[in-house]
């Protein structure tokens, strides 16, 4: 189902990018309604955004004619996502303070939809302690902030403050919503694990958590109740997701097993360390030896354990391979007893760790689907489509 995006435009020079953003959102199938602040009206005309969005643009809170149509509370309820681009320093300050002194800030207070901001301002304004504090307050409330980027600014200066390009914003927004998974509980694992060698060092891997977090976000957008068990990652919890942070494979296993009982679907996107040091040194290991042997022991396979549970959830695993992708993935599908597996080549041209894009080959017993190279957010949406389709088919086969 197409997502309903309420696009807020505040008054900065980057407001011109809002036109392109509306066009691209529509191309992705989104329904868009635009709300402008009074200051934004000085930078771009409502007529432009009306023509591109196909809907009347609003800017006035107390407009009797507009309120007689879809009033502002209805508009707040209509939105699946509120995106403010550009978000100026002033708008961020008003949002952080919880003001409702115009239509856009009122809508933000009245909606339960996730809020995403794409800031744009002079770099000194961005770095000012007041803006830093407002940013921290907003992020603490779960507001997602995209950018800004570094670069040349309209004021002739250089620094952080440029609004992200519309394509960069689109790449990271989940754009599909439905209630296909309403009432279902889904668990996703994400990120790397860290296996301590001593109090300061660990064995880890290059997983950023991006794919797992994007999947959690996409699955939550289909109405599922989402638990995300994540190893160390710089990413913040996606909207509406219960984030459980862990560090080691054993902690991840414990967190998963404790909560898996009432889960319907399990997606293992974590890059779990296969081995951990047998002993963890109590003090920092000294470099006084010319050689150092590490004794490693095998970690439990969390995914295989979940897949083997009697009455367990529908399980989806990942396989990151450097060669013979399909063969290795099919082998894992069978050996671990999974319902589906999403395989990707790592180390090659088609994505993998620490990259924004990726491609996947999804396999299940009797079927396959190839998802071409795209941003991890788009890929998460596409993979979620396949997972939901297979899961619903599995449920109906259980019934019959
Ligand atoms: O066997 P391999 O590590 O390639 O399997 C990868 C899949 O298994 C991923 O879905 C990963 O999250 C999961 N896994 C796990 N616990 C482990 C190792 C892998 O859940 N110890």
PDB file of C-alpha atoms in Angstrom, residues 4 6 72-83 104-116 239:
ATOM      1  CA  UNK A   4       0.937   8.806   3.045  1.00  0.00           C
ATOM      2  CA  UNK A   6       2.982  14.756   5.125  1.00  0.00           C
ATOM      3  CA  UNK A  72      -5.627  19.743  10.943  1.00  0.00           C
ATOM      4  CA  UNK A  73      -6.353  16.866  13.328  1.00  0.00           C
ATOM      5  CA  UNK A  74      -7.568  14.729  10.433  1.00  0.00           C
ATOM      6  CA  UNK A  75      -4.449  15.682   8.502  1.00  0.00           C
ATOM      7  CA  UNK A  76      -2.292  14.606  11.464  1.00  0.00           C
ATOM      8  CA  UNK A  77      -4.153  11.276  11.560  1.00  0.00           C
ATOM      9  CA  UNK A  78      -3.914  10.825   7.775  1.00  0.00           C
ATOM     10  CA  UNK A  79      -0.104  10.780   7.768  1.00  0.00           C
ATOM     11  CA  UNK A  80       1.914   7.556   7.937  1.00  0.00           C
ATOM     12  CA  UNK A  81       5.068   9.647   8.032  1.00  0.00           C
ATOM     13  CA  UNK A  82       5.823  13.310   8.700  1.00  0.00           C
ATOM     14  CA  UNK A  83       8.909  14.473   6.849  1.00  0.00           C
ATOM     15  CA  UNK A 104       3.228  22.499  10.876  1.00  0.00           C
ATOM     16  CA  UNK A 105       4.271  22.470  14.547  1.00  0.00           C
ATOM     17  CA  UNK A 106       0.660  21.780  15.584  1.00  0.00           C
ATOM     18  CA  UNK A 107       0.507  18.804  13.216  1.00  0.00           C
ATOM     19  CA  UNK A 108       3.753  17.414  14.608  1.00  0.00           C
ATOM     20  CA  UNK A 109       2.270  17.494  18.122  1.00  0.00           C
ATOM     21  CA  UNK A 110      -1.018  15.995  16.972  1.00  0.00           C
ATOM     22  CA  UNK A 111       0.346  13.061  14.984  1.00  0.00           C
ATOM     23  CA  UNK A 112       1.476   9.612  16.122  1.00  0.00           C
ATOM     24  CA  UNK A 113       3.313   9.030  12.827  1.00  0.00           C
ATOM     25  CA  UNK A 114       7.113   8.913  12.862  1.00  0.00           C
ATOM     26  CA  UNK A 115       8.822  12.256  12.384  1.00  0.00           C
ATOM     27  CA  UNK A 116      11.853  12.621  10.125  1.00  0.00           C
ATOM     28  CA  UNK A 239      10.246   4.257  15.216  1.00  0.00           C
TER      29      UNK A 239
END
